[in-house]
Amino acid sequence: MRLKDKVALITGAGSGIGRESALLFAREGAAIAVVDVNDQAGHETVAMVEQQGGRAAYCRADVSKAADCEHMIALAEKQFGKLDVLFNNAGIMHSKDDDALTTDEAIWDLTMNINAKGVFFGCKYGIPALRRAGGGSIINTASFVALLGAATPQIAYTASKGAVLSLTRELAVIHAKEDIRVNALCPGPLRTPLLMSFLDTDEKKQRRLVHIPMGRFGEAKEIAYAAVYLASDESSYVTGTEFLVDGGLTAAYVTPQ
Ligand code: NAD
């Protein structure tokens, strides 16, 4: 088992990448602290993990709130005795996130608070726990838009993911000697509720698909397989990376039709 005896906390584990990762990490031997703001979805993930014979506990935490993040780390340590893997994955893409001219300040603040400040809080309270465990792995979910301009405007989201990538690099350098690895997982466009509700017409979906050499959206499970590698000791020399899983999107100049 690739994560035998490890404890992993996953934010946004009620859906998409977070849920698939919870299920995969548990199959590989980890105990999972499932964190979300959607209680029903969080409890469902716990039940799914338990159904496959794994161990999981739900903790409600809004990652944009410092006290909630402090609490989720404490709960993971209390429940499972330690923390080895911190997967800061929760994020939003607001339907009113658009270009600089039309996006309201409130949408900008909401997006930055969850997507960027949420990762900061996860690390602020999670790093002491990883130290207590003698080291560990932090995975921060960024996006391909941290590297490329998005073809559909989403200015707050794009800026938030740029922040996640930058802070990941700095954290990786600062904590490298403590055996704490920090990587940014950069997915391409996925067929999850987050993106499918944002690209809510066939035309908008097509606008995104033309950029992907593989010609399809990715699946949450395909990102979970990358996350399990970054979480495990197999990636012991991997830190500070922009770990792309994007169907070839960032490699393409013009995608052959
Ligand atoms: P999703 O919408 O399926 O799941 C996100 C989960 O996060 C939900 O369960 C939601 O309730 C939870 N959440 C939202 N706000 C929260 C908060 N404040 N505190 C705690 N939990 C909160 O989305 P997904 O596609 O699985 O996305 C997961 C991550 O991957 C996000 O950071 C997203 O930006 C990133 N990402 C997604 C795509 C894509 O195409 N779907 C591409 C690149 C990056």
PDB file of C-alpha atoms and ligand atoms in Angstrom:
ATOM      1  CA  MET A   1       0.000   0.000   0.000  1.00  0.00           C
ATOM      2  CA  ARG A   2       1.389   3.372  -1.026  1.00  0.00           C
ATOM      3  CA  LEU A   3       0.081   5.386   1.953  1.00  0.00           C
ATOM      4  CA  LYS A   4       0.153   2.722   4.643  1.00  0.00           C
ATOM      5  CA  ASP A   5      -0.213   4.187   8.173  1.00  0.00           C
ATOM      6  CA  LYS A   6      -0.403   7.770   6.886  1.00  0.00           C
ATOM      7  CA  VAL A   7      -2.994  10.346   7.916  1.00  0.00           C
ATOM      8  CA  ALA A   8      -4.231  12.738   5.220  1.00  0.00           C
ATOM      9  CA  LEU A   9      -6.457  15.786   5.510  1.00  0.00           C
ATOM     10  CA  ILE A  10      -8.254  16.733   2.300  1.00  0.00           C
ATOM     11  CA  THR A  11     -10.228  19.969   1.937  1.00  0.00           C
ATOM     12  CA  GLY A  12     -13.096  20.066  -0.514  1.00  0.00           C
ATOM     13  CA  ALA A  13     -13.397  16.292  -0.089  1.00  0.00           C
ATOM     14  CA  GLY A  14     -17.158  16.312  -0.574  1.00  0.00           C
ATOM     15  CA  SER A  15     -16.893  16.418  -4.373  1.00  0.00           C
ATOM     16  CA  GLY A  16     -14.706  16.118  -7.466  1.00  0.00           C
ATOM     17  CA  ILE A  17     -10.944  15.819  -6.971  1.00  0.00           C
ATOM     18  CA  GLY A  18     -11.212  15.851  -3.173  1.00  0.00           C
ATOM     19  CA  ARG A  19     -13.674  12.963  -2.997  1.00  0.00           C
ATOM     20  CA  GLU A  20     -11.811  10.818  -5.556  1.00  0.00           C
ATOM     21  CA  SER A  21      -8.577  11.463  -3.678  1.00  0.00           C
ATOM     22  CA  ALA A  22     -10.163  10.512  -0.343  1.00  0.00           C
ATOM     23  CA  LEU A  23     -11.310   7.212  -1.855  1.00  0.00           C
ATOM     24  CA  LEU A  24      -7.965   6.466  -3.510  1.00  0.00           C
ATOM     25  CA  PHE A  25      -5.811   7.544  -0.528  1.00  0.00           C
ATOM     26  CA  ALA A  26      -7.925   5.337   1.743  1.00  0.00           C
ATOM     27  CA  ARG A  27      -7.535   2.345  -0.596  1.00  0.00           C
ATOM     28  CA  GLU A  28      -3.782   2.937  -0.356  1.00  0.00           C
ATOM     29  CA  GLY A  29      -3.903   2.704   3.439  1.00  0.00           C
ATOM     30  CA  ALA A  30      -4.353   6.285   4.679  1.00  0.00           C
ATOM     31  CA  ALA A  31      -6.846   7.487   7.286  1.00  0.00           C
ATOM     32  CA  ILE A  32      -8.690  10.523   5.920  1.00  0.00           C
ATOM     33  CA  ALA A  33      -9.895  13.745   7.539  1.00  0.00           C
ATOM     34  CA  VAL A  34     -12.635  14.791   5.116  1.00  0.00           C
ATOM     35  CA  VAL A  35     -13.112  18.578   5.163  1.00  0.00           C
ATOM     36  CA  ASP A  36     -15.862  20.529   3.413  1.00  0.00           C
ATOM     37  CA  VAL A  37     -18.558  23.176   3.942  1.00  0.00           C
ATOM     38  CA  ASN A  38     -21.175  20.876   2.468  1.00  0.00           C
ATOM     39  CA  ASP A  39     -21.983  18.612   5.419  1.00  0.00           C
ATOM     40  CA  GLN A  40     -24.090  16.156   3.460  1.00  0.00           C
ATOM     41  CA  ALA A  41     -21.437  15.703   0.783  1.00  0.00           C
ATOM     42  CA  GLY A  42     -18.704  15.371   3.408  1.00  0.00           C
ATOM     43  CA  HIS A  43     -20.600  12.689   5.310  1.00  0.00           C
ATOM     44  CA  GLU A  44     -21.259  10.873   2.014  1.00  0.00           C
ATOM     45  CA  THR A  45     -17.526  10.755   1.301  1.00  0.00           C
ATOM     46  CA  VAL A  46     -16.858   9.343   4.773  1.00  0.00           C
ATOM     47  CA  ALA A  47     -19.516   6.671   4.192  1.00  0.00           C
ATOM     48  CA  MET A  48     -17.982   5.803   0.802  1.00  0.00           C
ATOM     49  CA  VAL A  49     -14.515   5.439   2.355  1.00  0.00           C
ATOM     50  CA  GLU A  50     -15.906   3.263   5.146  1.00  0.00           C
ATOM     51  CA  GLN A  51     -17.796   1.164   2.610  1.00  0.00           C
ATOM     52  CA  GLN A  52     -14.477   0.240   0.982  1.00  0.00           C
ATOM     53  CA  GLY A  53     -13.092  -0.721   4.394  1.00  0.00           C
ATOM     54  CA  GLY A  54     -11.162   2.499   5.061  1.00  0.00           C
ATOM     55  CA  ARG A  55     -11.034   4.992   7.944  1.00  0.00           C
ATOM     56  CA  ALA A  56     -12.352   8.552   7.647  1.00  0.00           C
ATOM     57  CA  ALA A  57     -13.864  11.327   9.761  1.00  0.00           C
ATOM     58  CA  TYR A  58     -15.740  14.418   8.655  1.00  0.00           C
ATOM     59  CA  CYS A  59     -14.888  17.933   9.794  1.00  0.00           C
ATOM     60  CA  ARG A  60     -16.834  20.963   8.682  1.00  0.00           C
ATOM     61  CA  ALA A  61     -14.477  23.845   7.959  1.00  0.00           C
ATOM     62  CA  ASP A  62     -14.711  26.891   5.734  1.00  0.00           C
ATOM     63  CA  VAL A  63     -11.099  27.204   4.588  1.00  0.00           C
ATOM     64  CA  SER A  64     -11.413  30.990   4.304  1.00  0.00           C
ATOM     65  CA  LYS A  65     -11.805  31.159   8.110  1.00  0.00           C
ATOM     66  CA  ALA A  66      -8.700  30.948  10.297  1.00  0.00           C
ATOM     67  CA  ALA A  67     -10.485  29.406  13.306  1.00  0.00           C
ATOM     68  CA  ASP A  68     -12.039  26.692  11.113  1.00  0.00           C
ATOM     69  CA  CYS A  69      -8.637  25.747   9.689  1.00  0.00           C
ATOM     70  CA  GLU A  70      -7.045  25.610  13.128  1.00  0.00           C
ATOM     71  CA  HIS A  71      -9.912  23.357  14.221  1.00  0.00           C
ATOM     72  CA  MET A  72      -9.679  20.969  11.225  1.00  0.00           C
ATOM     73  CA  ILE A  73      -5.975  20.326  11.860  1.00  0.00           C
ATOM     74  CA  ALA A  74      -6.570  19.774  15.578  1.00  0.00           C
ATOM     75  CA  LEU A  75      -9.410  17.383  14.812  1.00  0.00           C
ATOM     76  CA  ALA A  76      -7.309  15.324  12.374  1.00  0.00           C
ATOM     77  CA  GLU A  77      -4.522  14.971  14.946  1.00  0.00           C
ATOM     78  CA  LYS A  78      -6.962  14.144  17.739  1.00  0.00           C
ATOM     79  CA  GLN A  79      -8.885  11.611  15.672  1.00  0.00           C
ATOM     80  CA  PHE A  80      -5.963   9.836  14.020  1.00  0.00           C
ATOM     81  CA  GLY A  81      -2.943  10.753  16.193  1.00  0.00           C
ATOM     82  CA  LYS A  82      -0.912  12.743  13.642  1.00  0.00           C
ATOM     83  CA  LEU A  83      -0.936  14.427  10.224  1.00  0.00           C
ATOM     84  CA  ASP A  84       1.314  13.346   7.329  1.00  0.00           C
ATOM     85  CA  VAL A  85      -0.432  14.730   4.254  1.00  0.00           C
ATOM     86  CA  LEU A  86      -2.197  18.075   3.886  1.00  0.00           C
ATOM     87  CA  PHE A  87      -4.142  18.389   0.629  1.00  0.00           C
ATOM     88  CA  ASN A  88      -5.353  21.995   0.312  1.00  0.00           C
ATOM     89  CA  ASN A  89      -7.807  21.353  -2.483  1.00  0.00           C
ATOM     90  CA  ALA A  90     -11.036  23.276  -1.764  1.00  0.00           C
ATOM     91  CA  GLY A  91     -11.791  25.971  -4.301  1.00  0.00           C
ATOM     92  CA  ILE A  92     -14.565  27.819  -6.077  1.00  0.00           C
ATOM     93  CA  MET A  93     -15.124  29.264  -9.516  1.00  0.00           C
ATOM     94  CA  HIS A  94     -17.923  31.818  -9.268  1.00  0.00           C
ATOM     95  CA  SER A  95     -20.438  32.174 -12.103  1.00  0.00           C
ATOM     96  CA  LYS A  96     -20.029  35.981 -11.923  1.00  0.00           C
ATOM     97  CA  ASP A  97     -16.234  35.823 -12.177  1.00  0.00           C
ATOM     98  CA  ASP A  98     -15.527  37.463 -15.532  1.00  0.00           C
ATOM     99  CA  ASP A  99     -13.092  40.021 -16.953  1.00  0.00           C
ATOM    100  CA  ALA A 100     -11.577  42.916 -14.998  1.00  0.00           C
ATOM    101  CA  LEU A 101     -14.246  45.367 -16.126  1.00  0.00           C
ATOM    102  CA  THR A 102     -17.289  43.344 -15.158  1.00  0.00           C
ATOM    103  CA  THR A 103     -16.172  41.413 -12.072  1.00  0.00           C
ATOM    104  CA  ASP A 104     -17.412  42.845  -8.774  1.00  0.00           C
ATOM    105  CA  GLU A 105     -15.024  43.439  -5.915  1.00  0.00           C
ATOM    106  CA  ALA A 106     -17.108  41.065  -3.775  1.00  0.00           C
ATOM    107  CA  ILE A 107     -16.529  38.192  -6.235  1.00  0.00           C
ATOM    108  CA  TRP A 108     -12.800  38.947  -6.282  1.00  0.00           C
ATOM    109  CA  ASP A 109     -12.645  38.925  -2.461  1.00  0.00           C
ATOM    110  CA  LEU A 110     -14.711  35.755  -2.082  1.00  0.00           C
ATOM    111  CA  THR A 111     -12.592  33.884  -4.627  1.00  0.00           C
ATOM    112  CA  MET A 112      -9.271  35.052  -3.202  1.00  0.00           C
ATOM    113  CA  ASN A 113     -10.406  34.292   0.359  1.00  0.00           C
ATOM    114  CA  ILE A 114     -11.308  30.680  -0.400  1.00  0.00           C
ATOM    115  CA  ASN A 115      -8.813  29.769  -3.122  1.00  0.00           C
ATOM    116  CA  ALA A 116      -5.691  31.616  -1.958  1.00  0.00           C
ATOM    117  CA  LYS A 117      -6.143  32.607   1.704  1.00  0.00           C
ATOM    118  CA  GLY A 118      -7.612  29.151   2.361  1.00  0.00           C
ATOM    119  CA  VAL A 119      -4.339  27.546   1.268  1.00  0.00           C
ATOM    120  CA  PHE A 120      -2.384  30.000   3.424  1.00  0.00           C
ATOM    121  CA  PHE A 121      -4.503  29.099   6.482  1.00  0.00           C
ATOM    122  CA  GLY A 122      -4.170  25.374   5.752  1.00  0.00           C
ATOM    123  CA  CYS A 123      -0.385  25.754   5.762  1.00  0.00           C
ATOM    124  CA  LYS A 124      -0.311  28.179   8.709  1.00  0.00           C
ATOM    125  CA  TYR A 125      -2.005  25.641  10.981  1.00  0.00           C
ATOM    126  CA  GLY A 126      -0.989  22.449   9.171  1.00  0.00           C
ATOM    127  CA  ILE A 127       2.791  22.920   9.049  1.00  0.00           C
ATOM    128  CA  PRO A 128       3.211  22.688  12.865  1.00  0.00           C
ATOM    129  CA  ALA A 129       1.306  19.389  12.739  1.00  0.00           C
ATOM    130  CA  LEU A 130       3.510  18.061   9.925  1.00  0.00           C
ATOM    131  CA  ARG A 131       6.559  19.074  11.992  1.00  0.00           C
ATOM    132  CA  ARG A 132       5.201  17.122  14.950  1.00  0.00           C
ATOM    133  CA  ALA A 133       4.930  14.093  12.625  1.00  0.00           C
ATOM    134  CA  GLY A 134       8.575  14.516  11.564  1.00  0.00           C
ATOM    135  CA  GLY A 135       7.775  15.850   8.080  1.00  0.00           C
ATOM    136  CA  GLY A 136       5.161  15.323   5.412  1.00  0.00           C
ATOM    137  CA  SER A 137       3.668  16.319   2.094  1.00  0.00           C
ATOM    138  CA  ILE A 138       1.542  19.358   1.265  1.00  0.00           C
ATOM    139  CA  ILE A 139      -0.370  19.368  -1.998  1.00  0.00           C
ATOM    140  CA  ASN A 140      -1.994  22.637  -3.033  1.00  0.00           C
ATOM    141  CA  THR A 141      -4.472  22.505  -5.893  1.00  0.00           C
ATOM    142  CA  ALA A 142      -3.640  25.306  -8.340  1.00  0.00           C
ATOM    143  CA  SER A 143      -4.618  25.071 -12.022  1.00  0.00           C
ATOM    144  CA  PHE A 144      -3.215  25.318 -15.529  1.00  0.00           C
ATOM    145  CA  VAL A 145      -4.485  28.939 -15.463  1.00  0.00           C
ATOM    146  CA  ALA A 146      -1.663  29.700 -13.021  1.00  0.00           C
ATOM    147  CA  LEU A 147       0.586  29.243 -16.077  1.00  0.00           C
ATOM    148  CA  LEU A 148      -1.498  30.285 -19.092  1.00  0.00           C
ATOM    149  CA  GLY A 149      -4.091  32.968 -19.745  1.00  0.00           C
ATOM    150  CA  ALA A 150      -7.550  31.393 -19.740  1.00  0.00           C
ATOM    151  CA  ALA A 151      -9.546  31.678 -22.959  1.00  0.00           C
ATOM    152  CA  THR A 152     -12.760  32.274 -21.012  1.00  0.00           C
ATOM    153  CA  PRO A 153     -12.400  35.244 -18.636  1.00  0.00           C
ATOM    154  CA  GLN A 154     -12.323  34.363 -14.924  1.00  0.00           C
ATOM    155  CA  ILE A 155      -9.987  37.020 -13.556  1.00  0.00           C
ATOM    156  CA  ALA A 156     -10.370  36.366  -9.821  1.00  0.00           C
ATOM    157  CA  TYR A 157      -9.999  32.603 -10.207  1.00  0.00           C
ATOM    158  CA  THR A 158      -6.916  32.962 -12.393  1.00  0.00           C
ATOM    159  CA  ALA A 159      -5.275  35.398  -9.959  1.00  0.00           C
ATOM    160  CA  SER A 160      -6.068  33.119  -7.010  1.00  0.00           C
ATOM    161  CA  LYS A 161      -4.410  30.140  -8.682  1.00  0.00           C
ATOM    162  CA  GLY A 162      -1.334  32.218  -9.545  1.00  0.00           C
ATOM    163  CA  ALA A 163      -1.105  33.011  -5.840  1.00  0.00           C
ATOM    164  CA  VAL A 164      -1.372  29.327  -4.926  1.00  0.00           C
ATOM    165  CA  LEU A 165       1.494  28.441  -7.263  1.00  0.00           C
ATOM    166  CA  SER A 166       3.724  31.261  -5.973  1.00  0.00           C
ATOM    167  CA  LEU A 167       3.146  30.544  -2.303  1.00  0.00           C
ATOM    168  CA  THR A 168       3.732  26.845  -2.950  1.00  0.00           C
ATOM    169  CA  ARG A 169       7.180  27.544  -4.361  1.00  0.00           C
ATOM    170  CA  GLU A 170       8.159  29.701  -1.399  1.00  0.00           C
ATOM    171  CA  LEU A 171       6.851  27.196   1.149  1.00  0.00           C
ATOM    172  CA  ALA A 172       8.766  24.408  -0.596  1.00  0.00           C
ATOM    173  CA  VAL A 173      12.025  26.321  -0.288  1.00  0.00           C
ATOM    174  CA  ILE A 174      11.487  27.477   3.298  1.00  0.00           C
ATOM    175  CA  HIS A 175      10.474  24.055   4.660  1.00  0.00           C
ATOM    176  CA  ALA A 176      12.642  21.757   2.505  1.00  0.00           C
ATOM    177  CA  LYS A 177      15.132  20.984   5.278  1.00  0.00           C
ATOM    178  CA  GLU A 178      12.315  19.934   7.615  1.00  0.00           C
ATOM    179  CA  ASP A 179      11.292  17.124   5.262  1.00  0.00           C
ATOM    180  CA  ILE A 180       8.102  18.965   4.412  1.00  0.00           C
ATOM    181  CA  ARG A 181       7.503  18.827   0.679  1.00  0.00           C
ATOM    182  CA  VAL A 182       5.114  21.275  -0.958  1.00  0.00           C
ATOM    183  CA  ASN A 183       3.823  20.876  -4.514  1.00  0.00           C
ATOM    184  CA  ALA A 184       1.207  22.647  -6.593  1.00  0.00           C
ATOM    185  CA  LEU A 185      -1.046  20.240  -8.439  1.00  0.00           C
ATOM    186  CA  CYS A 186      -2.114  21.948 -11.669  1.00  0.00           C
ATOM    187  CA  PRO A 187      -5.085  20.219 -13.304  1.00  0.00           C
ATOM    188  CA  GLY A 188      -6.336  20.993 -16.771  1.00  0.00           C
ATOM    189  CA  PRO A 189     -10.097  21.410 -17.380  1.00  0.00           C
ATOM    190  CA  LEU A 190     -12.046  18.633 -15.660  1.00  0.00           C
ATOM    191  CA  ARG A 191     -15.514  17.188 -15.945  1.00  0.00           C
ATOM    192  CA  THR A 192     -16.427  18.084 -12.324  1.00  0.00           C
ATOM    193  CA  PRO A 193     -19.337  20.167 -10.981  1.00  0.00           C
ATOM    194  CA  LEU A 194     -16.991  23.173 -10.535  1.00  0.00           C
ATOM    195  CA  LEU A 195     -16.156  23.597 -14.217  1.00  0.00           C
ATOM    196  CA  MET A 196     -19.273  22.099 -15.796  1.00  0.00           C
ATOM    197  CA  SER A 197     -21.510  24.604 -13.998  1.00  0.00           C
ATOM    198  CA  PHE A 198     -19.195  27.471 -14.998  1.00  0.00           C
ATOM    199  CA  LEU A 199     -19.084  26.378 -18.666  1.00  0.00           C
ATOM    200  CA  ASP A 200     -22.854  26.012 -18.699  1.00  0.00           C
ATOM    201  CA  THR A 201     -23.453  25.905 -22.465  1.00  0.00           C
ATOM    202  CA  ASP A 202     -22.130  23.584 -25.186  1.00  0.00           C
ATOM    203  CA  GLU A 203     -20.560  26.593 -26.856  1.00  0.00           C
ATOM    204  CA  LYS A 204     -18.566  27.497 -23.733  1.00  0.00           C
ATOM    205  CA  LYS A 205     -17.476  23.875 -23.254  1.00  0.00           C
ATOM    206  CA  GLN A 206     -16.360  23.708 -26.887  1.00  0.00           C
ATOM    207  CA  ARG A 207     -14.426  26.963 -26.472  1.00  0.00           C
ATOM    208  CA  ARG A 208     -12.336  25.216 -23.802  1.00  0.00           C
ATOM    209  CA  LEU A 209     -12.105  21.821 -25.522  1.00  0.00           C
ATOM    210  CA  VAL A 210     -10.445  23.209 -28.656  1.00  0.00           C
ATOM    211  CA  HIS A 211      -7.314  23.865 -26.573  1.00  0.00           C
ATOM    212  CA  ILE A 212      -6.914  20.328 -25.267  1.00  0.00           C
ATOM    213  CA  PRO A 213      -4.847  17.998 -27.487  1.00  0.00           C
ATOM    214  CA  MET A 214      -6.607  14.960 -25.999  1.00  0.00           C
ATOM    215  CA  GLY A 215      -9.916  16.526 -27.068  1.00  0.00           C
ATOM    216  CA  ARG A 216     -11.726  15.772 -23.808  1.00  0.00           C
ATOM    217  CA  PHE A 217     -12.119  17.048 -20.252  1.00  0.00           C
ATOM    218  CA  GLY A 218     -10.150  15.243 -17.558  1.00  0.00           C
ATOM    219  CA  GLU A 219     -11.746  13.190 -14.798  1.00  0.00           C
ATOM    220  CA  ALA A 220     -11.319  13.889 -11.079  1.00  0.00           C
ATOM    221  CA  LYS A 221      -9.916  10.380 -10.696  1.00  0.00           C
ATOM    222  CA  GLU A 222      -7.056  11.207 -13.080  1.00  0.00           C
ATOM    223  CA  ILE A 223      -6.012  14.026 -10.730  1.00  0.00           C
ATOM    224  CA  ALA A 224      -6.344  11.778  -7.672  1.00  0.00           C
ATOM    225  CA  TYR A 225      -3.784   9.405  -9.211  1.00  0.00           C
ATOM    226  CA  ALA A 226      -1.296  12.294  -9.409  1.00  0.00           C
ATOM    227  CA  ALA A 227      -2.142  13.408  -5.864  1.00  0.00           C
ATOM    228  CA  VAL A 228      -1.480   9.946  -4.430  1.00  0.00           C
ATOM    229  CA  TYR A 229       2.009  10.035  -5.937  1.00  0.00           C
ATOM    230  CA  LEU A 230       2.712  13.467  -4.421  1.00  0.00           C
ATOM    231  CA  ALA A 231       1.297  12.311  -1.073  1.00  0.00           C
ATOM    232  CA  SER A 232       3.393   9.131  -0.967  1.00  0.00           C
ATOM    233  CA  ASP A 233       7.080   8.618  -0.224  1.00  0.00           C
ATOM    234  CA  GLU A 234       7.546   7.721  -3.908  1.00  0.00           C
ATOM    235  CA  SER A 235       7.841  11.482  -4.529  1.00  0.00           C
ATOM    236  CA  SER A 236      10.453  11.991  -1.783  1.00  0.00           C
ATOM    237  CA  TYR A 237      12.683  14.174  -4.022  1.00  0.00           C
ATOM    238  CA  VAL A 238       9.803  16.165  -5.537  1.00  0.00           C
ATOM    239  CA  THR A 239       9.085  19.592  -4.060  1.00  0.00           C
ATOM    240  CA  GLY A 240       8.207  23.066  -5.308  1.00  0.00           C
ATOM    241  CA  THR A 241       6.832  21.733  -8.591  1.00  0.00           C
ATOM    242  CA  GLU A 242       3.958  22.848 -10.789  1.00  0.00           C
ATOM    243  CA  PHE A 243       2.713  19.302 -11.258  1.00  0.00           C
ATOM    244  CA  LEU A 244       0.670  19.442 -14.441  1.00  0.00           C
ATOM    245  CA  VAL A 245      -2.046  16.930 -15.288  1.00  0.00           C
ATOM    246  CA  ASP A 246      -3.728  18.601 -18.223  1.00  0.00           C
ATOM    247  CA  GLY A 247      -4.226  16.359 -21.273  1.00  0.00           C
ATOM    248  CA  GLY A 248      -1.386  18.190 -23.026  1.00  0.00           C
ATOM    249  CA  LEU A 249      -3.046  21.606 -22.826  1.00  0.00           C
ATOM    250  CA  THR A 250       0.016  23.612 -21.775  1.00  0.00           C
ATOM    251  CA  ALA A 251       2.214  21.853 -24.353  1.00  0.00           C
ATOM    252  CA  ALA A 252       0.047  22.936 -27.275  1.00  0.00           C
ATOM    253  CA  TYR A 253       0.514  26.018 -29.438  1.00  0.00           C
ATOM    254  CA  VAL A 254      -2.174  25.110 -31.932  1.00  0.00           C
ATOM    255  CA  THR A 255      -4.172  21.988 -31.267  1.00  0.00           C
ATOM    256  CA  PRO A 256      -4.599  19.751 -34.341  1.00  0.00           C
ATOM    257  CA  GLN A 257      -8.306  19.341 -35.168  1.00  0.00           C
TER     258      GLN A 257
HETATM  259  P1  NAD B   1     -15.868  20.624  -6.933  1.00  0.00           P
HETATM  260  O1  NAD B   1     -16.759  21.812  -7.014  1.00  0.00           O
HETATM  261  O2  NAD B   1     -16.313  19.319  -7.506  1.00  0.00           O
HETATM  262  O3  NAD B   1     -15.459  20.377  -5.401  1.00  0.00           O
HETATM  263  C1  NAD B   1     -15.028  21.429  -4.573  1.00  0.00           C
HETATM  264  C2  NAD B   1     -15.418  21.122  -3.127  1.00  0.00           C
HETATM  265  O4  NAD B   1     -14.920  22.199  -2.300  1.00  0.00           O
HETATM  266  C3  NAD B   1     -16.939  21.071  -2.890  1.00  0.00           C
HETATM  267  O5  NAD B   1     -17.275  19.909  -2.174  1.00  0.00           O
HETATM  268  C4  NAD B   1     -17.227  22.327  -2.082  1.00  0.00           C
HETATM  269  O6  NAD B   1     -18.311  22.195  -1.173  1.00  0.00           O
HETATM  270  C5  NAD B   1     -15.903  22.530  -1.350  1.00  0.00           C
HETATM  271  N1  NAD B   1     -15.724  23.919  -0.904  1.00  0.00           N
HETATM  272  C6  NAD B   1     -16.070  25.062  -1.556  1.00  0.00           C
HETATM  273  N2  NAD B   1     -15.781  26.137  -0.806  1.00  0.00           N
HETATM  274  C7  NAD B   1     -15.235  25.665   0.350  1.00  0.00           C
HETATM  275  C8  NAD B   1     -14.755  26.301   1.520  1.00  0.00           C
HETATM  276  N3  NAD B   1     -14.782  27.634   1.659  1.00  0.00           N
HETATM  277  N4  NAD B   1     -14.257  25.527   2.509  1.00  0.00           N
HETATM  278  C9  NAD B   1     -14.235  24.170   2.401  1.00  0.00           C
HETATM  279  N5  NAD B   1     -14.697  23.524   1.309  1.00  0.00           N
HETATM  280  C10 NAD B   1     -15.191  24.267   0.306  1.00  0.00           C
HETATM  281  O7  NAD B   1     -14.511  21.093  -7.599  1.00  0.00           O
HETATM  282  P2  NAD B   1     -13.240  20.316  -8.203  1.00  0.00           P
HETATM  283  O8  NAD B   1     -13.289  20.427  -9.658  1.00  0.00           O
HETATM  284  O9  NAD B   1     -13.054  19.003  -7.547  1.00  0.00           O
HETATM  285  O10 NAD B   1     -12.106  21.330  -7.722  1.00  0.00           O
HETATM  286  C11 NAD B   1     -11.203  21.061  -6.689  1.00  0.00           C
HETATM  287  C12 NAD B   1     -10.015  21.988  -6.832  1.00  0.00           C
HETATM  288  O11 NAD B   1      -9.446  21.806  -8.129  1.00  0.00           O
HETATM  289  C13 NAD B   1     -10.365  23.477  -6.746  1.00  0.00           C
HETATM  290  O12 NAD B   1      -9.353  24.148  -6.028  1.00  0.00           O
HETATM  291  C14 NAD B   1     -10.376  23.908  -8.187  1.00  0.00           C
HETATM  292  O13 NAD B   1     -10.127  25.276  -8.324  1.00  0.00           O
HETATM  293  C15 NAD B   1      -9.263  23.063  -8.749  1.00  0.00           C
HETATM  294  N6  NAD B   1      -9.275  22.894 -10.199  1.00  0.00           N
HETATM  295  C16 NAD B   1     -10.378  22.413 -10.830  1.00  0.00           C
HETATM  296  C17 NAD B   1     -10.362  22.296 -12.206  1.00  0.00           C
HETATM  297  C18 NAD B   1     -11.564  21.820 -12.968  1.00  0.00           C
HETATM  298  O14 NAD B   1     -11.592  21.939 -14.182  1.00  0.00           O
HETATM  299  N7  NAD B   1     -12.569  21.294 -12.305  1.00  0.00           N
HETATM  300  C19 NAD B   1      -9.223  22.637 -12.942  1.00  0.00           C
HETATM  301  C20 NAD B   1      -8.118  23.100 -12.270  1.00  0.00           C
HETATM  302  C21 NAD B   1      -8.158  23.232 -10.895  1.00  0.00           C
END
